[in-house]
C-alpha cells in the first residue's frame, strides 16, 4: 500500500516537564513512506530508563515526550518496499528507530552501537521532527527496526523482551557466555534482572541472585528458579562466595560500589554493566588487575539479536513475569517503579485503554 496524502494524528501520553507526569497529547505522524510500517500499538512495557527520561535525570530530555520503547502491535499499513511484514501481523519495536547504515557497527549489523542511532522517543528523526514512543495509539517505524513476533508467544509477554530481554541476551552471546555449566550472578532483581535469571537458567547456568536485602529471596529461588541468593550486606556470605562466578550482570540503575561484586568473580570474570547511572562509579585497580577481571558494558541488542532472542525464548518455553496496567494507571506505575514496587515489569495494555486528549 502506498502512503496516504495527509499527515495522520495520534494520541499518546506525554510528559510535559521534569515532574514526569504523563497526560494525553495529540501529535502528527509522518505518512507511511516506502520503507515504513504503520503500527497500531497493543502493548508497551515500562522500563526504568523511561523514568530517567521523563524526569530529565540525564539532563537531555525534550518535552512534550511520549515514552515507551517495548512495543508490540499490529501492522495497519506497509510501504511499497516492505515485503517482510503484512497487514494484520503482530510485530515489535524496541529502543531504536534509525541509524546511519554506513558506519562500522551498522555494516556489522550491530546498529545499536551506531553513533548516529535514533531513539524511539526523545530524539529527532531524519525529517527533523521529534520521535515519540509507544505509550500511544499508533506509531510509524522504518521496517529495519521492526521485528516479527514468533507465533505462539503471548504479545503482552513479548513486550519486555524487546528491551530487557535482549539487553541480557546480547552480552551473554557476545562475550561467549552461552555454554552450559557457567556460574553467573544477577545483581538487582528488577525488570532486567528477572530476565537475566530466566535466560541464564535456560542456557544451563548456575545462577546466583545478588540483592541488597533478603526481601526477594523466596521469589528468586522459588518463582524464578535461581540456584542461590546472596545479600550484599552479609559480609560472611559474600566472603564465602568470593572467586565463584564467571560473570555478573549488573542491572542496578543507581550509583553503587563495584568492589564487593568484583571480589565475587573468578579469574577472567566479567562484571557487565547494564544500569543507566549518571554518577561516576569507583573501584581500586588491584581488584581488577589481580584477577585479570573485566568491567565492561553492553547496550540493548541488535535487530538480529532481538529476532534470535525471541526464537530462543519460544524454543525454551519461557515466560515474563509482568503486571498488566491500563493507560490511566501509568503515573502510578512510574511512582511504584521508582520504589522498585513491581514484579517484575509493568506492561501497559494500550489496546484496552481509552486515550482522549482533553
mmCIF file of C-alpha atoms in Angstrom, residues 193-313:
data_model
loop_
_atom_site.group_PDB
_atom_site.id
_atom_site.type_symbol
_atom_site.label_atom_id
_atom_site.label_comp_id
_atom_site.label_asym_id
_atom_site.label_seq_id
_atom_site.Cartn_x
_atom_site.Cartn_y
_atom_site.Cartn_z
ATOM 1 C CA UNK A 193 17.328 -8.822 36.434
ATOM 2 C CA UNK A 194 14.376 -11.195 36.262
ATOM 3 C CA UNK A 195 15.040 -11.634 32.525
ATOM 4 C CA UNK A 196 18.672 -12.351 33.382
ATOM 5 C CA UNK A 197 17.725 -15.183 35.735
ATOM 6 C CA UNK A 198 15.361 -16.748 33.188
ATOM 7 C CA UNK A 199 17.743 -16.528 30.233
ATOM 8 C CA UNK A 200 20.820 -17.678 32.193
ATOM 9 C CA UNK A 201 18.903 -20.652 33.622
ATOM 10 C CA UNK A 202 17.642 -21.552 30.139
ATOM 11 C CA UNK A 203 21.288 -21.593 28.981
ATOM 12 C CA UNK A 204 22.070 -24.121 31.721
ATOM 13 C CA UNK A 205 23.928 -21.764 34.071
ATOM 14 C CA UNK A 206 24.126 -21.926 37.855
ATOM 15 C CA UNK A 207 22.542 -18.582 38.801
ATOM 16 C CA UNK A 208 23.108 -16.524 41.939
ATOM 17 C CA UNK A 209 20.870 -13.516 42.564
ATOM 18 C CA UNK A 210 22.648 -10.743 44.477
ATOM 19 C CA UNK A 211 20.440 -8.210 46.229
ATOM 20 C CA UNK A 212 20.659 -5.580 48.961
ATOM 21 C CA UNK A 213 18.131 -7.375 51.199
ATOM 22 C CA UNK A 214 16.520 -10.795 51.527
ATOM 23 C CA UNK A 215 13.095 -9.358 50.546
ATOM 24 C CA UNK A 216 13.095 -11.135 47.179
ATOM 25 C CA UNK A 217 14.789 -14.348 48.267
ATOM 26 C CA UNK A 218 11.742 -16.585 48.087
ATOM 27 C CA UNK A 219 10.690 -15.176 44.710
ATOM 28 C CA UNK A 220 14.184 -15.541 43.262
ATOM 29 C CA UNK A 221 14.619 -19.151 44.359
ATOM 30 C CA UNK A 222 11.069 -20.487 44.082
ATOM 31 C CA UNK A 223 9.389 -18.444 41.342
ATOM 32 C CA UNK A 224 12.322 -17.604 39.069
ATOM 33 C CA UNK A 225 14.391 -20.731 39.673
ATOM 34 C CA UNK A 226 17.667 -19.134 40.818
ATOM 35 C CA UNK A 227 20.103 -21.539 42.476
ATOM 36 C CA UNK A 228 21.463 -19.234 45.153
ATOM 37 C CA UNK A 229 20.660 -15.902 46.790
ATOM 38 C CA UNK A 230 23.264 -13.541 48.214
ATOM 39 C CA UNK A 231 22.540 -10.490 50.364
ATOM 40 C CA UNK A 232 25.297 -7.996 49.564
ATOM 41 C CA UNK A 233 25.367 -6.611 53.127
ATOM 42 C CA UNK A 234 26.032 -10.100 54.581
ATOM 43 C CA UNK A 235 29.833 -9.919 54.803
ATOM 44 C CA UNK A 236 30.267 -13.601 55.722
ATOM 45 C CA UNK A 237 28.157 -14.899 52.842
ATOM 46 C CA UNK A 238 29.872 -12.522 50.401
ATOM 47 C CA UNK A 239 33.278 -13.713 51.589
ATOM 48 C CA UNK A 240 32.267 -17.354 51.188
ATOM 49 C CA UNK A 241 31.153 -16.613 47.623
ATOM 50 C CA UNK A 242 34.447 -14.936 46.641
ATOM 51 C CA UNK A 243 36.019 -16.108 43.353
ATOM 52 C CA UNK A 244 32.972 -18.193 42.456
ATOM 53 C CA UNK A 245 31.327 -16.501 39.456
ATOM 54 C CA UNK A 246 32.226 -16.414 35.751
ATOM 55 C CA UNK A 247 30.211 -13.246 35.186
ATOM 56 C CA UNK A 248 27.874 -10.800 36.896
ATOM 57 C CA UNK A 249 25.138 -8.944 35.063
ATOM 58 C CA UNK A 250 24.863 -5.681 36.999
ATOM 59 C CA UNK A 251 21.379 -4.245 36.422
ATOM 60 C CA UNK A 252 21.384 -1.687 39.248
ATOM 61 C CA UNK A 253 20.309 1.706 37.785
ATOM 62 C CA UNK A 254 21.715 3.884 40.604
ATOM 63 C CA UNK A 255 25.232 4.558 41.896
ATOM 64 C CA UNK A 256 26.727 1.666 43.905
ATOM 65 C CA UNK A 257 30.193 0.359 44.895
ATOM 66 C CA UNK A 258 31.711 -2.161 42.472
ATOM 67 C CA UNK A 259 34.374 -3.712 44.706
ATOM 68 C CA UNK A 260 32.105 -6.083 46.673
ATOM 69 C CA UNK A 261 30.961 -7.621 43.375
ATOM 70 C CA UNK A 262 34.374 -7.703 41.700
ATOM 71 C CA UNK A 263 35.524 -9.897 44.599
ATOM 72 C CA UNK A 264 32.875 -12.494 43.642
ATOM 73 C CA UNK A 265 34.382 -13.023 40.185
ATOM 74 C CA UNK A 266 36.767 -15.821 39.264
ATOM 75 C CA UNK A 267 39.947 -15.271 37.259
ATOM 76 C CA UNK A 268 38.949 -13.591 33.953
ATOM 77 C CA UNK A 269 35.445 -12.947 35.285
ATOM 78 C CA UNK A 270 33.363 -10.174 33.787
ATOM 79 C CA UNK A 271 31.252 -7.528 35.506
ATOM 80 C CA UNK A 272 28.809 -6.407 32.805
ATOM 81 C CA UNK A 273 27.155 -3.049 33.483
ATOM 82 C CA UNK A 274 23.566 -2.607 32.292
ATOM 83 C CA UNK A 275 22.080 0.111 34.505
ATOM 84 C CA UNK A 276 21.940 3.702 33.245
ATOM 85 C CA UNK A 277 23.782 5.588 36.001
ATOM 86 C CA UNK A 278 24.510 9.314 35.877
ATOM 87 C CA UNK A 279 27.149 9.389 38.649
ATOM 88 C CA UNK A 280 30.742 8.049 38.450
ATOM 89 C CA UNK A 281 31.414 4.513 39.733
ATOM 90 C CA UNK A 282 34.558 3.698 41.704
ATOM 91 C CA UNK A 283 36.892 0.773 42.295
ATOM 92 C CA UNK A 284 40.569 0.286 43.159
ATOM 93 C CA UNK A 285 42.600 -1.090 40.256
ATOM 94 C CA UNK A 286 44.138 -4.135 42.052
ATOM 95 C CA UNK A 287 40.597 -5.560 42.356
ATOM 96 C CA UNK A 288 40.652 -5.902 38.574
ATOM 97 C CA UNK A 289 44.374 -6.491 37.958
ATOM 98 C CA UNK A 290 44.903 -9.346 40.415
ATOM 99 C CA UNK A 291 42.223 -11.499 38.809
ATOM 100 C CA UNK A 292 42.533 -10.235 35.233
ATOM 101 C CA UNK A 293 38.894 -9.238 35.627
ATOM 102 C CA UNK A 294 36.932 -7.024 33.260
ATOM 103 C CA UNK A 295 34.426 -4.281 33.888
ATOM 104 C CA UNK A 296 32.501 -3.857 30.682
ATOM 105 C CA UNK A 297 29.140 -2.704 29.439
ATOM 106 C CA UNK A 298 26.586 -3.687 26.880
ATOM 107 C CA UNK A 299 23.746 -1.738 25.321
ATOM 108 C CA UNK A 300 20.438 -3.411 24.390
ATOM 109 C CA UNK A 301 20.999 -5.631 21.335
ATOM 110 C CA UNK A 302 20.892 -5.536 17.553
ATOM 111 C CA UNK A 303 17.812 -6.271 15.498
ATOM 112 C CA UNK A 304 19.346 -9.634 14.565
ATOM 113 C CA UNK A 305 19.961 -10.469 18.222
ATOM 114 C CA UNK A 306 16.391 -9.423 19.060
ATOM 115 C CA UNK A 307 15.000 -11.868 16.486
ATOM 116 C CA UNK A 308 17.363 -14.601 17.718
ATOM 117 C CA UNK A 309 16.388 -13.959 21.338
ATOM 118 C CA UNK A 310 12.652 -14.165 20.542
ATOM 119 C CA UNK A 311 13.192 -17.555 18.878
ATOM 120 C CA UNK A 312 15.285 -18.704 21.870
ATOM 121 C CA UNK A 313 12.512 -17.565 24.245
#
